[in-house]
Every structure is written in structure tokens, then in C-alpha cells.
Tab-separated table of C-alpha atoms in Angstrom:
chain	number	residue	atom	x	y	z
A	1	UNK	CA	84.443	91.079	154.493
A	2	UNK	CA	82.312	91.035	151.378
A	3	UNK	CA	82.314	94.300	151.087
A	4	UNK	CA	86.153	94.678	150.344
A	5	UNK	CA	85.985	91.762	148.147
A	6	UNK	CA	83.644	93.420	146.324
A	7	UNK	CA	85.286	97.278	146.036
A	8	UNK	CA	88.478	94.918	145.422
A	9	UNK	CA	86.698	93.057	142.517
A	10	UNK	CA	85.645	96.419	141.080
A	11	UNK	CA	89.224	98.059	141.106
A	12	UNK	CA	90.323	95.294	139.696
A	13	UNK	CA	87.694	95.579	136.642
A	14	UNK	CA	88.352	99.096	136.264
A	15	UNK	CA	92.335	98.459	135.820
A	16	UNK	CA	91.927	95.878	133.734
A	17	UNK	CA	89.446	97.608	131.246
A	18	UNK	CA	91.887	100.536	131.675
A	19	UNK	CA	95.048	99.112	130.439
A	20	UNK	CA	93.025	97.136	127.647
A	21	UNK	CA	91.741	100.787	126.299
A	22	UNK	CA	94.765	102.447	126.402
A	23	UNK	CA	96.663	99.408	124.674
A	24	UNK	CA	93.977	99.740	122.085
A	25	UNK	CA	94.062	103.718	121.801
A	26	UNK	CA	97.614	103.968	121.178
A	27	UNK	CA	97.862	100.822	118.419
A	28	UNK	CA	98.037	97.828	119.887
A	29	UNK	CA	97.658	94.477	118.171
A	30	UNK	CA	93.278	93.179	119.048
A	31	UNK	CA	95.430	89.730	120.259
A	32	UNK	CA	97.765	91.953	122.555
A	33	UNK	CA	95.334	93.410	124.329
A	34	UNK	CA	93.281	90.278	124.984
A	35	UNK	CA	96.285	88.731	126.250
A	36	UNK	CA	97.264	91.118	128.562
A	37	UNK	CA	93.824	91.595	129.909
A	38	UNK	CA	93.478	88.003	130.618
A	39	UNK	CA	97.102	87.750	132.419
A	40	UNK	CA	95.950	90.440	134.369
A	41	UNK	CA	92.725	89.471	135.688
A	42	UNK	CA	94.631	85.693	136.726
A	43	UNK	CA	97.034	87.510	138.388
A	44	UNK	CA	94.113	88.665	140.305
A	45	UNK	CA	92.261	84.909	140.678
A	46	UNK	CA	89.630	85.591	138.174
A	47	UNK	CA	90.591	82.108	136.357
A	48	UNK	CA	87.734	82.230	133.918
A	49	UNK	CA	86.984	85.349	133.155
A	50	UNK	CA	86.203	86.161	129.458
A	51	UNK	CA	87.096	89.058	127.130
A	52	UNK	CA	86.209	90.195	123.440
A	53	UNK	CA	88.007	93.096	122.071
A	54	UNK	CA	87.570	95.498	118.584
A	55	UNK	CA	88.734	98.236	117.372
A	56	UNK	CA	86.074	100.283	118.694
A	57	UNK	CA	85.308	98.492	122.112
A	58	UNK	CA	86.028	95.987	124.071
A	59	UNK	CA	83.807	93.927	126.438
A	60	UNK	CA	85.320	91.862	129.676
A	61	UNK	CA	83.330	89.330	131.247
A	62	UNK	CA	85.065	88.738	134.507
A	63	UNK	CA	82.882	85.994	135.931
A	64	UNK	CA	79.733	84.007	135.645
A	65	UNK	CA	78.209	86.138	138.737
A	66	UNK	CA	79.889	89.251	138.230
A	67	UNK	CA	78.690	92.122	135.593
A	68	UNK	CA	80.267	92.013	132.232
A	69	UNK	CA	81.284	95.936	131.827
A	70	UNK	CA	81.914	97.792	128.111
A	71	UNK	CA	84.388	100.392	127.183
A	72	UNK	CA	83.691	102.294	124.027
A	73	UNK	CA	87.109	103.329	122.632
A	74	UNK	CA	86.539	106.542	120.372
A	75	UNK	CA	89.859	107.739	118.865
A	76	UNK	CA	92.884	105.614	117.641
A	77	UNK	CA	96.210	106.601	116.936
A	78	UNK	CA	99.918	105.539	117.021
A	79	UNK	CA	101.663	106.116	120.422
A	80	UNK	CA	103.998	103.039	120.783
A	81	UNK	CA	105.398	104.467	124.123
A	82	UNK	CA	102.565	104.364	125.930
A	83	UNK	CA	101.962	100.838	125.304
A	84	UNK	CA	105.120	99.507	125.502
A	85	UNK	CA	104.396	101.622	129.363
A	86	UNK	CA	100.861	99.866	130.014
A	87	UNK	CA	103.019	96.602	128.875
A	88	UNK	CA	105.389	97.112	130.944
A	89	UNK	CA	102.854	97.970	134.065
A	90	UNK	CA	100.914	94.532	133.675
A	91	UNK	CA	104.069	92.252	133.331
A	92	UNK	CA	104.693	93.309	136.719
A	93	UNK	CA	101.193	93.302	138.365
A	94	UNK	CA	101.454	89.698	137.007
A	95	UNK	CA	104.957	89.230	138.817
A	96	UNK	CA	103.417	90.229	141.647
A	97	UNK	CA	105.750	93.069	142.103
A	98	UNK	CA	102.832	95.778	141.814
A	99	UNK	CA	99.439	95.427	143.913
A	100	UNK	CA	96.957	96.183	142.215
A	101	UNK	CA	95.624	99.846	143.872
A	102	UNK	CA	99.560	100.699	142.571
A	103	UNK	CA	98.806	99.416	139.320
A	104	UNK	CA	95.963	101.054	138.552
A	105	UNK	CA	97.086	104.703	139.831
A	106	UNK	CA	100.345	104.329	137.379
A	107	UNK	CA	97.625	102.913	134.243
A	108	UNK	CA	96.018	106.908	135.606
A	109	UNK	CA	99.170	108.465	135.003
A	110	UNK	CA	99.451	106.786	131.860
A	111	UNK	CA	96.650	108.023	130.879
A	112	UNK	CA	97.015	111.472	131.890
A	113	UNK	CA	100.567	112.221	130.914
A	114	UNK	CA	101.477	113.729	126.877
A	115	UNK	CA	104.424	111.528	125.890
A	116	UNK	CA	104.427	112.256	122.150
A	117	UNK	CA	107.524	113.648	120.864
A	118	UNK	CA	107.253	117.623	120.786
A	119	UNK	CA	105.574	117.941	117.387
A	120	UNK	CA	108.701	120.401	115.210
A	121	UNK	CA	110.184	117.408	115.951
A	122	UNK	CA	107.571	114.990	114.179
A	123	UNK	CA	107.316	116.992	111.506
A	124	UNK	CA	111.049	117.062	111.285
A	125	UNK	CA	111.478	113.516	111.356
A	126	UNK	CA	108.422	113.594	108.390
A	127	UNK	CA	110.395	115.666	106.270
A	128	UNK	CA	113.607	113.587	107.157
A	129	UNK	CA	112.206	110.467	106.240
A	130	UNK	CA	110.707	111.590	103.131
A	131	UNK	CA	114.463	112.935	101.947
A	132	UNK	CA	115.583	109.116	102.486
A	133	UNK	CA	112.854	107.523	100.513
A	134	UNK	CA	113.407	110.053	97.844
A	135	UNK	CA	116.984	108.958	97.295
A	136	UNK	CA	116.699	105.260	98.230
A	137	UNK	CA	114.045	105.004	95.451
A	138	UNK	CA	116.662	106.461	93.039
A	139	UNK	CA	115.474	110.152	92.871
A	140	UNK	CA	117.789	113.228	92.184
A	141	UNK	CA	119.950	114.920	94.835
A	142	UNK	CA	118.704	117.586	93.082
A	143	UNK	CA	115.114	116.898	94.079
A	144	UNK	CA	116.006	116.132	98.332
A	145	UNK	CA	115.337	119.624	99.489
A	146	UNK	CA	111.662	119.587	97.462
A	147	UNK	CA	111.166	115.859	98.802
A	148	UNK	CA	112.217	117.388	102.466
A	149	UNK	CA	110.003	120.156	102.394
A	150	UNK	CA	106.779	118.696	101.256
A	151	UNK	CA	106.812	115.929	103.185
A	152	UNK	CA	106.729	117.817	106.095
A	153	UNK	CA	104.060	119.988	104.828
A	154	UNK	CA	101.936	117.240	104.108
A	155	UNK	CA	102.210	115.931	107.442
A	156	UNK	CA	101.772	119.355	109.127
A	157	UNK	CA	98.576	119.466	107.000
A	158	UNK	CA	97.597	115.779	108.164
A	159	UNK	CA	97.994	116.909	111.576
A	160	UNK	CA	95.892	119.999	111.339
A	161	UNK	CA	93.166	119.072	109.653
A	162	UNK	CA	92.998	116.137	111.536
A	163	UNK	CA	92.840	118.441	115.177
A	164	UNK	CA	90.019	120.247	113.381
A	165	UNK	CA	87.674	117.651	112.389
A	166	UNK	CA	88.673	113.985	113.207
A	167	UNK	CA	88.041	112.878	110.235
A	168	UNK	CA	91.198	110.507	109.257
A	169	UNK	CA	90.548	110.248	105.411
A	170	UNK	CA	89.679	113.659	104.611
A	171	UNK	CA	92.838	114.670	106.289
A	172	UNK	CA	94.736	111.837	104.302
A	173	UNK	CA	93.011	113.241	100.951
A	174	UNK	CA	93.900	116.854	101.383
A	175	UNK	CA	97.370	115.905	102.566
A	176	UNK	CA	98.889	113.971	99.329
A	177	UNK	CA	96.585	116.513	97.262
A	178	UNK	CA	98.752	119.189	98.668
A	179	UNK	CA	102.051	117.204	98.394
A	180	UNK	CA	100.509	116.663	94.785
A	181	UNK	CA	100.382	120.202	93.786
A	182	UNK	CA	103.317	121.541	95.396
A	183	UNK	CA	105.628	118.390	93.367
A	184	UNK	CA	103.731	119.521	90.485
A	185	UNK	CA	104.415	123.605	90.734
A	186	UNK	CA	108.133	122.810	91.572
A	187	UNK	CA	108.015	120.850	88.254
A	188	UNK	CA	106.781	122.850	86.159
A	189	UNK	CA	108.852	125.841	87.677
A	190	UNK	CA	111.528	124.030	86.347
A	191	UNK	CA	113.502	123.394	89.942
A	192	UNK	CA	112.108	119.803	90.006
A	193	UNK	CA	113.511	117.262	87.818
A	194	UNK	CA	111.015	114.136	88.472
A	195	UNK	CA	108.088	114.405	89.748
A	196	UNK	CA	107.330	110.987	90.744
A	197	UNK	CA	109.884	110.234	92.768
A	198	UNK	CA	109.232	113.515	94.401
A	199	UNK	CA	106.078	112.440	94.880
A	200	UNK	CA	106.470	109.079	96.014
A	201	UNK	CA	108.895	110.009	98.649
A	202	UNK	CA	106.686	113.187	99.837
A	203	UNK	CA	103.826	110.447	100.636
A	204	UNK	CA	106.037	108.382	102.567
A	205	UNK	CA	104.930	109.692	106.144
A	206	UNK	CA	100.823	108.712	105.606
A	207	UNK	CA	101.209	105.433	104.208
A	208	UNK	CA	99.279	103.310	107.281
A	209	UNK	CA	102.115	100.984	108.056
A	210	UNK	CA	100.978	99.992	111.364
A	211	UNK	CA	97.327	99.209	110.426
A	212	UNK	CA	98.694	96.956	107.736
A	213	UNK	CA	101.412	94.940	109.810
A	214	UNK	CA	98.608	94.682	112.894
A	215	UNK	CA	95.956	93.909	110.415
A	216	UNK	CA	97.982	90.922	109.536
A	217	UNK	CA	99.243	90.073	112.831
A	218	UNK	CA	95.448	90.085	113.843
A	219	UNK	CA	94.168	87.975	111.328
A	220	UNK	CA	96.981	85.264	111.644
A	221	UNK	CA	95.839	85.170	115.180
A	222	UNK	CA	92.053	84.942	114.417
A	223	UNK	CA	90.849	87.981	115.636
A	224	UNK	CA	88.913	88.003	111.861
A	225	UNK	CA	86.009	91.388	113.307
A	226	UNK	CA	89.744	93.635	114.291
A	227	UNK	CA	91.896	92.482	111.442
A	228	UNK	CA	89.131	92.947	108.389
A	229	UNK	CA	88.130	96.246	110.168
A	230	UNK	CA	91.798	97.453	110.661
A	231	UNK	CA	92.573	95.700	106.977
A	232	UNK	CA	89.743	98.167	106.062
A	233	UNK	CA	90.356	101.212	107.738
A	234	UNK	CA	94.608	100.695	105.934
A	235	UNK	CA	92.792	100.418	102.672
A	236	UNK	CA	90.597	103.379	102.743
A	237	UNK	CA	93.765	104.983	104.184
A	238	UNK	CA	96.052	104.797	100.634
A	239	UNK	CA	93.179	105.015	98.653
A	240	UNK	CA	92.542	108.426	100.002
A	241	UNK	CA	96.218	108.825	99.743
A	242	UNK	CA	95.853	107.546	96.084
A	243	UNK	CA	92.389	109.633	95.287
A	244	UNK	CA	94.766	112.870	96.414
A	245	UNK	CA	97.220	112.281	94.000
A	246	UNK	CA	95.349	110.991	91.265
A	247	UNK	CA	93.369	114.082	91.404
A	248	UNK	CA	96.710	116.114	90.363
A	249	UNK	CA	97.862	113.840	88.247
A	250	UNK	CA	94.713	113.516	86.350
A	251	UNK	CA	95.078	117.494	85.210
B	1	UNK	CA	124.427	100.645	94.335
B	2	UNK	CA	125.950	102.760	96.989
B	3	UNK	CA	126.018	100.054	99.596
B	4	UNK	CA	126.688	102.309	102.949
B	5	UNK	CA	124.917	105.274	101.777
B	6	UNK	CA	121.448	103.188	101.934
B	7	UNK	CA	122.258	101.658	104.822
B	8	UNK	CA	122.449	105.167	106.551
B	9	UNK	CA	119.540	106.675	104.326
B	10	UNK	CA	117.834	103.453	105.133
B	11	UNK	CA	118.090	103.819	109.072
B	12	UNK	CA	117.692	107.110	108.989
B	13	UNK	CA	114.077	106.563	107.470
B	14	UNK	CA	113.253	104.149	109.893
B	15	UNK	CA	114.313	105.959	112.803
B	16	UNK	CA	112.478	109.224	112.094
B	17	UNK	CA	109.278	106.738	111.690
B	18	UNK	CA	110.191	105.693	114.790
B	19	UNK	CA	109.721	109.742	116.039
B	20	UNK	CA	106.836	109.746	113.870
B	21	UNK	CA	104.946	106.424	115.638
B	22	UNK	CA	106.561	107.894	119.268
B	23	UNK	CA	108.209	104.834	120.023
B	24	UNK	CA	110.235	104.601	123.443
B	25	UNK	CA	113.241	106.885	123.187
B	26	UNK	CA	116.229	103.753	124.332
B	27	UNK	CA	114.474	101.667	121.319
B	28	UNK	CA	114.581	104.402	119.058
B	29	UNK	CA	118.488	103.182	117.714
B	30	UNK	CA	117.128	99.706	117.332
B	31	UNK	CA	114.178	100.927	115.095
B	32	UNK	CA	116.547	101.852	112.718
B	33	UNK	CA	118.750	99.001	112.449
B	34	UNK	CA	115.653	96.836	112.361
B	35	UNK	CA	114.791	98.991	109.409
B	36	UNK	CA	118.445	99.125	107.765
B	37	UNK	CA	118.480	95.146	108.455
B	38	UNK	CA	114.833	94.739	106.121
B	39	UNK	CA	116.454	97.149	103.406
B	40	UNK	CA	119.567	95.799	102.687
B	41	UNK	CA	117.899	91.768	102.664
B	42	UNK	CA	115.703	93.374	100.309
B	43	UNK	CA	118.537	95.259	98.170
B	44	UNK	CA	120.373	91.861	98.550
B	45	UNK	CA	117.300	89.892	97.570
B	46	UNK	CA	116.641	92.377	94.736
B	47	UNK	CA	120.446	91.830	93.116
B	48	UNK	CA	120.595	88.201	93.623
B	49	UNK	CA	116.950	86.827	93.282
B	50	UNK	CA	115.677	89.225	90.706
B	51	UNK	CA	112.366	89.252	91.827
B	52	UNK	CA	110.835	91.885	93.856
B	53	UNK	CA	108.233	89.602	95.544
B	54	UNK	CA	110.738	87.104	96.645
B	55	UNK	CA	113.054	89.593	97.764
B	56	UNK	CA	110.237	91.539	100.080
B	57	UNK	CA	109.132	87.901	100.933
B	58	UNK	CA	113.211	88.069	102.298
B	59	UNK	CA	113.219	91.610	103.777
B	60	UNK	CA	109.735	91.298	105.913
B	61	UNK	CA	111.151	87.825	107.339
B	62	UNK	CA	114.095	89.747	108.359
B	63	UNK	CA	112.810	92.591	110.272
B	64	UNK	CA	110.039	90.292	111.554
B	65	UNK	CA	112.787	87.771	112.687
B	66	UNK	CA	115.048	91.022	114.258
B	67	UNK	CA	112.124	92.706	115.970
B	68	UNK	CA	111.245	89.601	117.553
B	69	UNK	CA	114.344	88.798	119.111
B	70	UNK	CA	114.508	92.896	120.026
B	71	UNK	CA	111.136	92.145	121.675
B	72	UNK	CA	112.455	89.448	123.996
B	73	UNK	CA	115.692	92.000	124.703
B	74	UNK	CA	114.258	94.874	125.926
B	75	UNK	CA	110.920	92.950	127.144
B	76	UNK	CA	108.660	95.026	124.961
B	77	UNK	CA	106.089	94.178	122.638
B	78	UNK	CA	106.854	92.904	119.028
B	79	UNK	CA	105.609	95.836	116.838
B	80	UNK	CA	107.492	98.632	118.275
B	81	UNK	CA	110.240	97.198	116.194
B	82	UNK	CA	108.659	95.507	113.526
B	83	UNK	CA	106.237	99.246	112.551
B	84	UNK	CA	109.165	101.407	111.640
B	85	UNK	CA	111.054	98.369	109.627
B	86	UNK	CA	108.260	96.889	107.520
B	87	UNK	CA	107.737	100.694	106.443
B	88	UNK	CA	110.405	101.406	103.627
B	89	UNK	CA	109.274	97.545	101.632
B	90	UNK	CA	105.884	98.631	101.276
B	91	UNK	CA	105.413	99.042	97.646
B	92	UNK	CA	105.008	102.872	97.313
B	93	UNK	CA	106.116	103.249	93.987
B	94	UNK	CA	104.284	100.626	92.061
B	95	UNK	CA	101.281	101.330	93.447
B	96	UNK	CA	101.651	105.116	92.706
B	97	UNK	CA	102.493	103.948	88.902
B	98	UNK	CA	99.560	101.733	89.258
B	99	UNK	CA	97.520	104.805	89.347
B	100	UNK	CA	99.242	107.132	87.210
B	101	UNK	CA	98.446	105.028	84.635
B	102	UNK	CA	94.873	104.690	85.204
B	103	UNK	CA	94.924	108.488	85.600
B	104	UNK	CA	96.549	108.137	81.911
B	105	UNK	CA	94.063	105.618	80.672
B	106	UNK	CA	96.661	103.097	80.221
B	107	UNK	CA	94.433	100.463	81.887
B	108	UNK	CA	96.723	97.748	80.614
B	109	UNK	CA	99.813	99.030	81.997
B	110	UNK	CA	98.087	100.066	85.743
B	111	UNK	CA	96.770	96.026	86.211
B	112	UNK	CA	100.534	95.066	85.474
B	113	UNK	CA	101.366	97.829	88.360
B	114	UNK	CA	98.641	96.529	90.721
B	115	UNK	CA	99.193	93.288	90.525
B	116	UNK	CA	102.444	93.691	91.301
B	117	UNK	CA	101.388	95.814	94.125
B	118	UNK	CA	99.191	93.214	95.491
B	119	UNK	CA	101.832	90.245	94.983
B	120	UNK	CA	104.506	92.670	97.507
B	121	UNK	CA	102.122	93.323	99.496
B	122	UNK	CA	101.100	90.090	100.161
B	123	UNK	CA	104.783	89.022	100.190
B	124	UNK	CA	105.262	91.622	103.300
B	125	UNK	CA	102.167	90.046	105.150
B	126	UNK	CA	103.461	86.176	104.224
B	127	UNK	CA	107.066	87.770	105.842
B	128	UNK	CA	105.642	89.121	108.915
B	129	UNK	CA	103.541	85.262	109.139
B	130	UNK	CA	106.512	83.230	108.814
B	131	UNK	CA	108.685	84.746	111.148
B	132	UNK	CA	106.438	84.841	113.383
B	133	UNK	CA	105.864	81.107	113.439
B	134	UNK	CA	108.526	79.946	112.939
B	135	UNK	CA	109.421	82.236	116.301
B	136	UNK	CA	106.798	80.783	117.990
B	137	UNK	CA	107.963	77.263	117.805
B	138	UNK	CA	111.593	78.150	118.766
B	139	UNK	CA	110.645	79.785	121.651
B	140	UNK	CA	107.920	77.081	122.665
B	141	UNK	CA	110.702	74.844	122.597
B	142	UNK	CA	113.139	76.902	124.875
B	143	UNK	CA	110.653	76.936	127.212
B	144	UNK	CA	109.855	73.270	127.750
B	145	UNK	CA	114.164	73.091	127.391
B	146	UNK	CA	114.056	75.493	130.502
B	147	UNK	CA	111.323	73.400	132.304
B	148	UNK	CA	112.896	70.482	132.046
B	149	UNK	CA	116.099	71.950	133.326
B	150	UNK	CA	114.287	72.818	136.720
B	151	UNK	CA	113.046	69.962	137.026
B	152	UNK	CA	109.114	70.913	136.132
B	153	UNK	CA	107.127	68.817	133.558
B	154	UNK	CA	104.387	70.378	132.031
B	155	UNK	CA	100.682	68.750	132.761
């Protein structure tokens, strides 16, 4: 009898510290993923059960006699789907309408399954959006096909670089540097007829609008380690962004 | 000002963010009208209150305030709507001239540009704050309306 109770406990650990590190990989507000840790583990009669998450791991203490357990979460990035999924998974092991073994093998397939949008189609919808900023920021019609163009290359240079070496702000850098020069040749070639807003639109697709709005959510909810560190990683985010450009500019 | 061609540019942007930040496809309409909705408050804002801060301050309540009620439609959580909206009244441009100038050595000019910055930036966070309070107490209040209603008191 104890035995089950205690492979039961442990499933119910590993769920729980699987849903909170997916929530977190894919860009979930710190507050978010407490939450739906906590609901979880009541769901499951640990009433006082204790958790502590950042952006780079998360702790949950389920009781005084059990072990607390540690997930190191490595890599970030923005994948609302898959926690709007992992959302969706716990509001119903909370409703009681998934046991828990069920739970946890959908939180696997979660986890296993690619649901990004195929990536022409990113890029696409880069280039798209940075057409729309151009014009909404009162740039030329002239300028849209430059402003479509580079802001896909930028982001196709984001992505690559950031496949290669992981390293977000070096990717960031060499991204609006490129968008940078290209505005710049087209220019001076004499297509271009403003080179800011070409610019300024072209950037569009890096600025680190999630980290900002989840900084802030965090911090209003005082979760002060994940909303500094996210508030950080958003700054160092334009002013690689801003380093890129300013390089180019500065010639 | 070209009133329906921003609104279309406007939800166009936010919907190919919404590609971008692979939000669920059914939500993927709804990320752009969030985003159209915080655009045209802040073109409103912009005509009317001639102050960019104020009319951010406007915009950022706006999608805030759409994305929540959004959230409580499709059972989902907040920032899938609110990510792709808050996007096109982040202040791009001024910070870009902020550093143009420094790049320039117009020192001067770049603190007006940053500090302006700063101030919409700031007005986007305050945005996102309010809404979400005052959210908070409207929907604490349904709830206890709701308990009553069946009868439950609470404590």
C-alpha cells in the first residue's frame, strides 16, 4: 500500500516539475508557472507543498517529509502554443477530468512534438510585419519592398546564428548590423529614399516584446529574482539591437 | 491619416507576430485585432491628447483590457494576446533617434530622445499594470456575485 503511494507521489512530482519547465521554456510569465504548479499538486492532495521558480530553474518542495527535487531549465524561447497546451492540460487534471498517469503522458507529448510554425513561414511573417511598421511609422511606399526584404533577412540571420552558437545577443548584434548595412547600401544606391524608417521597420521582428510585457507582469506580481533577470536579459536584448545599428550608423 | 489602411497594416503586424511568437492557430485572428485595437487608441490618443506618453498610457490599457477578456474567452492564458498587441507601441523610433544622435555626437538631442523613450516605455508597463488591476477586481467581484448566487459564502 505504501509502495503505490509512494510511485504515485513520484509521478505526481515528475508531472508537476514537467509542466512547470515546459511553461517556463516556451515563455511563460515566473507567476504562471507557480500558479499552475501549485493547482496541480492540490489537485493531487499535496495542500502545502511549496514552489520557487526563475528563469533558469525552478525548485518544488512538495512536502515537509518528501524530497524537494530541482529542474535546471537551459534554453528559453517563445512558443505560446505549447503553453497555452500545458495550460490547457493542468486546468483539466485540476477538474478532475484527466488522472494524473494521463496527464503526464500528454505533458510527454508536449514535450516531444515540433509545433512551431514551418519556418518560410516565420520568416515570411518577419518580413510581413516589418513592411507594416515601415508604413505605419510614415515611411515611403517606395521603401516597402527594401523594409520587406531585410527584415526577413535579419531574422533568417537571427535564426541561424542563433542554431549555431546559442548565444542570444551575438545573434541580436549581427542581425540589426546586417539590416544596418543592407538599409545603408540600398541608400546610397540610390533605390532607398530614408533610411531610418527603413531601418526602424527592418528591426521590428527582434525587439524582445515578450520579455518586456512578462518582465512587468512579473514584477507587479513580486516575483522581483524573474522580473529584474527577464527586465535584464530585454535590456541587453535592444542594446545589442542598438550596438548593431549604431555601429553602421557611426561610419 | 489613412484611418482603414492602419487598421489593416496594423493587424497585419500583429498577426504575423503572432506567427513569429507561434501562438495557437484559432487565436491567431484575435492577435491581430488585439493589436489593431492598441494602434488605433494610440492613433486616437495621439490626435486628441497630443502626447505620446498619455496616448501609449491609452493604447497598452487597451490591448491589456482586450487580451484579458480574450483570455477568459478562449480559456487561455493572458499573454498570448497581450505579446503580439503591446508590440507595434513600443517606442522603436525614438529610441533608434536616441542613438543616432549619440552616434552623431548630438548628446543634447539623444537625452531628449531617451527620455522620451523611457517615459513610453514606462507608459506601456503602467498600461499593462492598470488593466490588469483593475481586471482583477472586476473579476474578484463576479466571483463572490456567482457565489452568492449558489448559495456558497466564502470562509
Amino acid at each position: 500500500m505504501t509502495q503505490i503511494g509512494e510511485t504515485r507521489r513520484e509521478l505526481a512530482l515528475d508531472c508537476f516539475l514537467l509542466a512547470g519547465k515546459l511553461l517556463m521554456e516556451n515563455g511563460a510569465e515566473t507567476y504562471r508557472v507557480e500558479d499552475t504548479m501549485i493547482r496541480m499538486a492540490i489537485s493531487q492532495k499535496m495542500t502545502d507543498s511549496h514552489c520557487f521558480v526563475t528563469p533558469t530553474g525552478l525548485m518544488f518542495s512538495p512536502s515537509d517529509e518528501l524530497a524537494t527535487r530541482f529542474v535546471r531549465i537551459n534554453s528559453r524561447r517563445t512558443d505560446l502554443e505549447r503553453v497555452a497546451l500545458v495550460n490547457s492540460v493542468s486546468r483539466k487534471l485540476v477538474a478532475g477530468e484527466l488522472a494524473l498517469a494521463e496527464a503526464y503522458e500528454e505533458l510527454k507529448t508536449i514535450d516531444r512534438t515540433n509545433y512551431m510554425f514551418n519556418i518560410w513561414l516565420q520568416i515570411l511573417a518577419a518580413a510581413t510585419a516589418s513592411g507594416c511598421f515601415l508604413i505605419l511609422l510614415g515611411g515611403n511606399w517606395s521603401d516597402l519592398p527594401f523594409a520587406f526584404v531585410f527584415g526577413g533577412t535579419g531574422f533568417i540571420i537571427v535564426e541561424t546564428i542563433l542554431e549555431k552558437t546559442r548565444v542570444k545577443f551575438f545573434a541580436e548584434f549581427v542581425g540589426a548590423l546586417a539590416i544596418g548595412v543592407f538599409a545603408l547600401l540600398a541608400v546610397y544606391s540610390g533605390y532607398g529614399k530614408n533610411l531610418d524608417t527603413i531601418i526602424i521597420g527592418s528591426i521590428m521582428p527582434l525587439v524582445p516584446g515578450l520579455l518586456i510585457t512578462n518582465a512587468v507582469r512579473d514584477l507587479m506580481a513580486g516575483h522581483f529574482v524573474s522580473g529584474l533577470s527577464k527586465g535584464a536579459e530585454a535590456f541587453l536584448t535592444a542594446f545589442a539591437i542598438g550596438a548593431g545599428i549604431a555601429l553602421v550608423l557611426s561610419f | 491619416m489613412n484611418w482603414p489602411l492602419e487598421a489593416f497594416l496594423s493587424f497585419l503586424a500583429a498577426a504575423s507576430f503572432g506567427v513569429i511568437f507561434n501562438t495557437p492557430r484559432r487565436t491567431l485572428l484575435s492577435c491581430g485585432l488585439v493589436g489593431m485595437t492598441g494602434w488605433l487608441i494610440y492613433r486616437t490618443g495621439v490626435i486628441f491628447l497630443d502626447d505620446p506618453v498619455q496616448a501609449t498610457f491609452a493604447g497598452a490599457f487597451g490591448v491589456a483590457l482586450a487580451a484579458h477578456l480574450l483570455a477568459k474567452k478562449f480559456k487561455m492564458p493572458m499573454i498570448i494576446f497581450s505579446v503580439a498587441g503591446i508590440i507595434p507601441l513600443v517606442p522603436g523610433s525614438k529610441a533608434y533617434n536616441a542613438m543616432r544622435n549619440i552616434v552623431e555626437n548630438n548628446y543634447l538631442e539623444a537625452i531628449t530622445f531617451a527620455s522620451e523613450a523611457l517615459m513610453i516605455s514606462g507608459a506601456v508597463a503602467m498600461g499593462l499594470v492598470f488593466a490588469e488591476v483593475l481586471m482583477q477586481i472586476v473579476f474578484k467581484q463576479m466571483a463572490k456575485r456567482v457565489q452568492k448566487k449558489i448559495g456558497m459564502t466564502q470562509n
